[in-house]
PDB file of N, CA and C in Angstrom:
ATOM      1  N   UNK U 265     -88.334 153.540 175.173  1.00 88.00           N
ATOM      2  CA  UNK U 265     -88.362 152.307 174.449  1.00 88.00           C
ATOM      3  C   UNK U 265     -88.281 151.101 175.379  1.00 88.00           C
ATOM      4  N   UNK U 266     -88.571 150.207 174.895  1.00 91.00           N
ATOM      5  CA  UNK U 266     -88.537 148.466 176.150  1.00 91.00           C
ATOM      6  C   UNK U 266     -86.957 147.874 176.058  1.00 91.00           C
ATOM      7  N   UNK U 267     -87.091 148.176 177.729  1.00 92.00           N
ATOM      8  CA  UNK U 267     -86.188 147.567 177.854  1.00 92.00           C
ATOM      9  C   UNK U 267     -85.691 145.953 178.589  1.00 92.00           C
ATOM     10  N   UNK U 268     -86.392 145.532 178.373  1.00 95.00           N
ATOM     11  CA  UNK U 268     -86.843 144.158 179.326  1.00 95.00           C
ATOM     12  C   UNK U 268     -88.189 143.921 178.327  1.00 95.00           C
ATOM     13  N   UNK U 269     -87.902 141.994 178.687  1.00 96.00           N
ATOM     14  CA  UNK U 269     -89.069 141.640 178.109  1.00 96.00           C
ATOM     15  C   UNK U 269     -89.195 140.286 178.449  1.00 96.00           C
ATOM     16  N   UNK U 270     -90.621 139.998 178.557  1.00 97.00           N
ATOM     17  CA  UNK U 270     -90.542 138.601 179.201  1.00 97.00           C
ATOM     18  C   UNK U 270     -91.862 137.721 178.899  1.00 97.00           C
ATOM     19  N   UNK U 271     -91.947 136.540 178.942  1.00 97.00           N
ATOM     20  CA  UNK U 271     -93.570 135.828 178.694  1.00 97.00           C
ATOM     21  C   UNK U 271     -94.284 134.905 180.017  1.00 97.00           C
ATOM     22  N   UNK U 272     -95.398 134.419 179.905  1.00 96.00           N
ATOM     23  CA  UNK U 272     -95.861 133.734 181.031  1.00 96.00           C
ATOM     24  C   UNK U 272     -96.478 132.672 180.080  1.00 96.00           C
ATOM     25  N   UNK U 273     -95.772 132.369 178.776  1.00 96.00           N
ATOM     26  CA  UNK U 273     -96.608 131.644 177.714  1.00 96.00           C
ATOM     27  C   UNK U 273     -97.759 132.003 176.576  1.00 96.00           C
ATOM     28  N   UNK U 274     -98.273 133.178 177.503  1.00 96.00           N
ATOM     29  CA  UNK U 274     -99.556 133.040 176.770  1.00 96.00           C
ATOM     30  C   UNK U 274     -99.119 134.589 176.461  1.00 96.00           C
ATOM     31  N   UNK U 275     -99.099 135.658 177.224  1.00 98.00           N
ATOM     32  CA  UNK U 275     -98.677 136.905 176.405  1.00 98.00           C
ATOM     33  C   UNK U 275     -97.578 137.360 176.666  1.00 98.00           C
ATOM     34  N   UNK U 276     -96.900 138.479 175.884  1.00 98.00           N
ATOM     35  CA  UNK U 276     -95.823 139.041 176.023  1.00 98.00           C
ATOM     36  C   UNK U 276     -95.737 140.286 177.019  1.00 98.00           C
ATOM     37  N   UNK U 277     -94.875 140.637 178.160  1.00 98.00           N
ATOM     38  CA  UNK U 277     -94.692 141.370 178.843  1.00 98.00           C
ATOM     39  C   UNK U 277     -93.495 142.286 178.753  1.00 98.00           C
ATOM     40  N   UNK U 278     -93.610 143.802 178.500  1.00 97.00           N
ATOM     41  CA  UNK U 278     -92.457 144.509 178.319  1.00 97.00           C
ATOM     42  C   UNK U 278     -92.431 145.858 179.324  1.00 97.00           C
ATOM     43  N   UNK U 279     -91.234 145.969 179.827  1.00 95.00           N
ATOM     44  CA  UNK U 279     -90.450 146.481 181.116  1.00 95.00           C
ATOM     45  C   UNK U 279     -89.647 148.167 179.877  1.00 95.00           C
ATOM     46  N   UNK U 280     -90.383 149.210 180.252  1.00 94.00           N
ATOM     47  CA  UNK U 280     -89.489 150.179 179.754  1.00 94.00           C
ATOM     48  C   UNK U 280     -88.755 151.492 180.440  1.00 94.00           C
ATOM     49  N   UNK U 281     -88.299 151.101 181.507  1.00 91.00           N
ATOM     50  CA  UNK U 281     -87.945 151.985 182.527  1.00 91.00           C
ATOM     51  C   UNK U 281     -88.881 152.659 183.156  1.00 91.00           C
ATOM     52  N   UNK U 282     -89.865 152.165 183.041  1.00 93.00           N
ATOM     53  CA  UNK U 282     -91.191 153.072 183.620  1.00 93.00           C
ATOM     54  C   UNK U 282     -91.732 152.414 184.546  1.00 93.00           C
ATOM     55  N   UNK U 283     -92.910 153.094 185.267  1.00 94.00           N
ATOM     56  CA  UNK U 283     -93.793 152.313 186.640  1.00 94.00           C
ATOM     57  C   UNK U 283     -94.582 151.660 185.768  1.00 94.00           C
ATOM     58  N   UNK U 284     -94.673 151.501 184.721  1.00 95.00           N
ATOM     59  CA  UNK U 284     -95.688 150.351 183.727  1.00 95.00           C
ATOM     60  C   UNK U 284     -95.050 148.910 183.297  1.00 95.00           C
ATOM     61  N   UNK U 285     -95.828 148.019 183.517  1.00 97.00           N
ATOM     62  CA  UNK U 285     -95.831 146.961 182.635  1.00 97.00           C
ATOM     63  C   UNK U 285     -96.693 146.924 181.095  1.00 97.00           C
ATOM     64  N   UNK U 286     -96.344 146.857 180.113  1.00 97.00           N
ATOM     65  CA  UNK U 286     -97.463 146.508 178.794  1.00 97.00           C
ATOM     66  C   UNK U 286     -97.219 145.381 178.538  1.00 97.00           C
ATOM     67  N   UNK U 287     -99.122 144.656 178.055  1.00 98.00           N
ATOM     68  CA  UNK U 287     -99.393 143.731 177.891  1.00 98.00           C
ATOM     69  C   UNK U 287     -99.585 143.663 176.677  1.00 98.00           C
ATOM     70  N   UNK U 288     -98.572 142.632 176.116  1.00 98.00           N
ATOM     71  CA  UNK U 288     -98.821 142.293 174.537  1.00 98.00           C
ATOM     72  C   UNK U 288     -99.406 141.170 173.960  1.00 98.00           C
ATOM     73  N   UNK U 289    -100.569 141.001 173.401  1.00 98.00           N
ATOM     74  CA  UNK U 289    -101.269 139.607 172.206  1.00 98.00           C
ATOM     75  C   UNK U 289    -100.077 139.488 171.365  1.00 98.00           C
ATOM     76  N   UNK U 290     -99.028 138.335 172.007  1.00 97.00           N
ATOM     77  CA  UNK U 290     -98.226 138.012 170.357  1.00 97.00           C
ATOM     78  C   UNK U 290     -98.685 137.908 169.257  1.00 97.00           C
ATOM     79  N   UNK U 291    -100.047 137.135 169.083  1.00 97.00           N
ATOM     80  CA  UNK U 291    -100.750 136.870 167.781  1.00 97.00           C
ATOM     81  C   UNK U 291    -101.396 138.174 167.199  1.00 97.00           C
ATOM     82  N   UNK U 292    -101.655 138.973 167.946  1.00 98.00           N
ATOM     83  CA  UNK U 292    -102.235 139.918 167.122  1.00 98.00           C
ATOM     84  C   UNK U 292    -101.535 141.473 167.140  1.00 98.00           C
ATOM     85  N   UNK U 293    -100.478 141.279 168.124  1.00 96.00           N
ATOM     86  CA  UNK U 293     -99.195 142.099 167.950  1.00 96.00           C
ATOM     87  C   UNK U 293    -100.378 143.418 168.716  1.00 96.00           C
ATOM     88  N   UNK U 294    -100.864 143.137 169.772  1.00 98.00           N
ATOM     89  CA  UNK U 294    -101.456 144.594 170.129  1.00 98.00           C
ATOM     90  C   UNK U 294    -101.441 144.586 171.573  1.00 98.00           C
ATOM     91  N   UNK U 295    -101.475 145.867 172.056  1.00 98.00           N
ATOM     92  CA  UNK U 295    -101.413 146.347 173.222  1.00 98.00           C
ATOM     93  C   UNK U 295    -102.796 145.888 174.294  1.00 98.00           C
ATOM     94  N   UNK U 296    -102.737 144.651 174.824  1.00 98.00           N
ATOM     95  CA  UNK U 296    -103.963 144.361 176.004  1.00 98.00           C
ATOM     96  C   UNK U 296    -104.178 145.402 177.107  1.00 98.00           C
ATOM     97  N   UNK U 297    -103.129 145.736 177.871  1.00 98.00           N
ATOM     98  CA  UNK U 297    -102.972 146.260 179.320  1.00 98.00           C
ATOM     99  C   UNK U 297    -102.070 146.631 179.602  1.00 98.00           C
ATOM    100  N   UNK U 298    -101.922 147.909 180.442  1.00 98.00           N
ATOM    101  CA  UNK U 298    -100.985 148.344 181.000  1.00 98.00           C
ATOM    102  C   UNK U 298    -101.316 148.061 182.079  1.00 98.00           C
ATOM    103  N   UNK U 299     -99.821 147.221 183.241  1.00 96.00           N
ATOM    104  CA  UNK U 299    -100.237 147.075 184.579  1.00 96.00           C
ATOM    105  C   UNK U 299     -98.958 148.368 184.964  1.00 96.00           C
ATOM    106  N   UNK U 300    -100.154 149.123 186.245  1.00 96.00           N
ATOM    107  CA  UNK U 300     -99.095 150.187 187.055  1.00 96.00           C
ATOM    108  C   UNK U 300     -98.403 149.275 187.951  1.00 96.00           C
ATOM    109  N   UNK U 301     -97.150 149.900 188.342  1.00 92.00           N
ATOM    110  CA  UNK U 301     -96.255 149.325 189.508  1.00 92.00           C
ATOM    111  C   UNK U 301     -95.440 150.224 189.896  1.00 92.00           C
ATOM    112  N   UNK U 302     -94.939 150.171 191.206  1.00 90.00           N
ATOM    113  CA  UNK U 302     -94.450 150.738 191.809  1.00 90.00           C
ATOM    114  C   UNK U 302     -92.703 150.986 191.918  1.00 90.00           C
ATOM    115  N   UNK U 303     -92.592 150.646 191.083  1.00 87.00           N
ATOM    116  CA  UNK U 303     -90.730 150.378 190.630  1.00 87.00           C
ATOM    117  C   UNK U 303     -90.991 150.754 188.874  1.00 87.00           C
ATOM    118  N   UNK U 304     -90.205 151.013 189.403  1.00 89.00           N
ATOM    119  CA  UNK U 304     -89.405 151.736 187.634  1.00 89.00           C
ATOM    120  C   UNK U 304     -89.088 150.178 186.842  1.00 89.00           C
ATOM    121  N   UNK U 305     -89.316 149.560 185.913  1.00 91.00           N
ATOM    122  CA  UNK U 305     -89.312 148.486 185.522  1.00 91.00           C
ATOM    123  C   UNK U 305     -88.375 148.193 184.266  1.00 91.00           C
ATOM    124  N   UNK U 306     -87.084 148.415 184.799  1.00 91.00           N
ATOM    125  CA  UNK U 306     -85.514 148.602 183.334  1.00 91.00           C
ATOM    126  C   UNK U 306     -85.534 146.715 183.434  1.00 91.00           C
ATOM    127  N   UNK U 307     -86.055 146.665 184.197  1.00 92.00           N
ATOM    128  CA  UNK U 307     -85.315 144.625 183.813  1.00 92.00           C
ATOM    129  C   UNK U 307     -86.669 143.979 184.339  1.00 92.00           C
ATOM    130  N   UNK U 308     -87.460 143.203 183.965  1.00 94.00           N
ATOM    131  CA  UNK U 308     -88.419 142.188 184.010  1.00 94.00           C
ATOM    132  C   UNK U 308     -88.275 140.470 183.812  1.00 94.00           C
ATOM    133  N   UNK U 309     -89.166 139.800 184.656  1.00 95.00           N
ATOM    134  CA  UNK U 309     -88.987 138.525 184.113  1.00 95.00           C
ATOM    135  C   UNK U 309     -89.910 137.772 184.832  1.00 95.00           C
ATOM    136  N   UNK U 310     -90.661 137.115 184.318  1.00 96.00           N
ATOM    137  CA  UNK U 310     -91.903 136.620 185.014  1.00 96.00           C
ATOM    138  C   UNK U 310     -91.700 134.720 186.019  1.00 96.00           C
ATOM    139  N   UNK U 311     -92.142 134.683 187.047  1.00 96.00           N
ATOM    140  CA  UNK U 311     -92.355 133.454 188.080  1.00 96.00           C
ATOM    141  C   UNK U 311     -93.606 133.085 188.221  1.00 96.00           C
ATOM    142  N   UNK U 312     -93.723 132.232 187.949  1.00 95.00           N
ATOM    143  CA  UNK U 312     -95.214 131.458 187.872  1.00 95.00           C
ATOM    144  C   UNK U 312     -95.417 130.789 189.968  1.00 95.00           C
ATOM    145  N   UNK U 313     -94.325 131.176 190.244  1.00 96.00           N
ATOM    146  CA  UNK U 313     -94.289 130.425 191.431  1.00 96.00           C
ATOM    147  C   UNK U 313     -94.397 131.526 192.529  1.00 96.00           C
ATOM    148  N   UNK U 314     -94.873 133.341 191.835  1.00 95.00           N
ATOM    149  CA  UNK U 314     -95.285 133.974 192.827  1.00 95.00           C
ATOM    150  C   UNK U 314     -96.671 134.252 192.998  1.00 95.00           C
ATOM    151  N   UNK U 315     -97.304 135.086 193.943  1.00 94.00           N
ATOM    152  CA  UNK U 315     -98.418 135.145 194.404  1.00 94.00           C
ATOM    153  C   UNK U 315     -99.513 134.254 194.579  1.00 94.00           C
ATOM    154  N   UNK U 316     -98.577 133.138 195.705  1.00 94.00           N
ATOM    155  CA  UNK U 316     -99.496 131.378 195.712  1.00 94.00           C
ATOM    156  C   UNK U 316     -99.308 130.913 194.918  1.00 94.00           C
ATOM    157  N   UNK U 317     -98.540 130.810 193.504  1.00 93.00           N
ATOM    158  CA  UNK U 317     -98.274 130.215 192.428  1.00 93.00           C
ATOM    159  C   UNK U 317     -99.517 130.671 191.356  1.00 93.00           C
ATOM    160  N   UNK U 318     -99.943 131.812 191.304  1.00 94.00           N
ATOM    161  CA  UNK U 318    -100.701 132.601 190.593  1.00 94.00           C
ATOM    162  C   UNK U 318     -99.806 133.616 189.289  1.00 94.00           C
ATOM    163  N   UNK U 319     -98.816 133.386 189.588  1.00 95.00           N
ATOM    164  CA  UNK U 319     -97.442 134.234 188.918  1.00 95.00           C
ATOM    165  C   UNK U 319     -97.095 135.573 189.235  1.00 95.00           C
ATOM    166  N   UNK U 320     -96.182 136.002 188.846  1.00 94.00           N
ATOM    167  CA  UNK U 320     -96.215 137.493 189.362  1.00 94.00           C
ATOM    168  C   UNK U 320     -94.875 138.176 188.452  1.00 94.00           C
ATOM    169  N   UNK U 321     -94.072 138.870 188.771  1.00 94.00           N
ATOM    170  CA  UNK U 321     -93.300 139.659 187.988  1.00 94.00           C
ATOM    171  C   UNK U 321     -92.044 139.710 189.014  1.00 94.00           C
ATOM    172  N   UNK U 322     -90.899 139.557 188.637  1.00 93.00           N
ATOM    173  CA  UNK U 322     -90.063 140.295 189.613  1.00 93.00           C
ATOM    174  C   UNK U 322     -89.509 141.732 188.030  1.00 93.00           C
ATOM    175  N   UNK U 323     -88.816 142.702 189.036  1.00 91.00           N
ATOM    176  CA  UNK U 323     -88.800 144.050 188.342  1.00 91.00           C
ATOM    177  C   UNK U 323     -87.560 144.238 188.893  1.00 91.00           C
ATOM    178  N   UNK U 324     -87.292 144.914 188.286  1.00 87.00           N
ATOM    179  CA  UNK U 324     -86.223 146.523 189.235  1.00 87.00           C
ATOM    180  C   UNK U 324     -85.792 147.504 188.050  1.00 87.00           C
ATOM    181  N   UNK U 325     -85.102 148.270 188.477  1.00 85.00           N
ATOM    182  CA  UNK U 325     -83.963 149.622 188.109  1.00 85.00           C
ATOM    183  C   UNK U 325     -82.486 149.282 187.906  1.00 85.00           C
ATOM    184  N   UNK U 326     -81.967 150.115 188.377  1.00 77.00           N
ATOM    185  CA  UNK U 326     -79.988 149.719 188.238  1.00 77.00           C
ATOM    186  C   UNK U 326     -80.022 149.761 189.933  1.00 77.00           C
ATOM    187  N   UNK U 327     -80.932 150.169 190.568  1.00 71.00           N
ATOM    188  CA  UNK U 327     -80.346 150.467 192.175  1.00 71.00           C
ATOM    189  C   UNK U 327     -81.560 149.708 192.454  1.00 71.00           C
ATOM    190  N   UNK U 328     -82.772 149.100 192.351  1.00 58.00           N
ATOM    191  CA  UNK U 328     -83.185 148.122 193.084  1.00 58.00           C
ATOM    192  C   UNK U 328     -83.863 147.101 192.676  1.00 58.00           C
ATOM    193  N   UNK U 329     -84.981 145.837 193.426  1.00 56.00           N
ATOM    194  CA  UNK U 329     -85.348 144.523 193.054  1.00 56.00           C
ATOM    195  C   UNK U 329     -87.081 144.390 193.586  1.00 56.00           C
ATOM    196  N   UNK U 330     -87.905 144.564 192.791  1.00 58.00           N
ATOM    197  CA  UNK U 330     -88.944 144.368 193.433  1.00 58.00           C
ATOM    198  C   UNK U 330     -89.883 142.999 192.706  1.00 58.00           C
ATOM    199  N   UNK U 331     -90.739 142.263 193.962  1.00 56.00           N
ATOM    200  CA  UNK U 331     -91.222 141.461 193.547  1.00 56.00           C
ATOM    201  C   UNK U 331     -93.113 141.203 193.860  1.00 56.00           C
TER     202      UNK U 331
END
């Protein structure tokens, strides 16, 4: 189940202990994309001020922080 959840404005992003991110259409309540990643993703929260200010995700687990 999601455990983390976060927005960049325009869609919803949810963190469920897994190497996945899912991409949610608030308005139409549906599944866009799954992004893979390399961290287990129990806590999410999105920065508009990473990748050149392109945005990006920071992530982690209970034991680490990835960005």
């Amino acid at each position: 189940g999601t455990r983390s959840i976060t927005t960049d404005g325009t869609h919803i992003y949810l963190g469920a202990a897994t190497n996945y991110i899912f991409v949610i259409d608030p308005s139409s309540k549906t599944l866009l994309s799954v992004i893979n990643t390399t961290v287990s993703c129990r806590f999410i929260t999105y920065d508009n001020s990473l990748d050149g200010g392109n945005g990006g995700f920071w992530v982690g687990n209970n034991t680490g922080l990835g960005g």
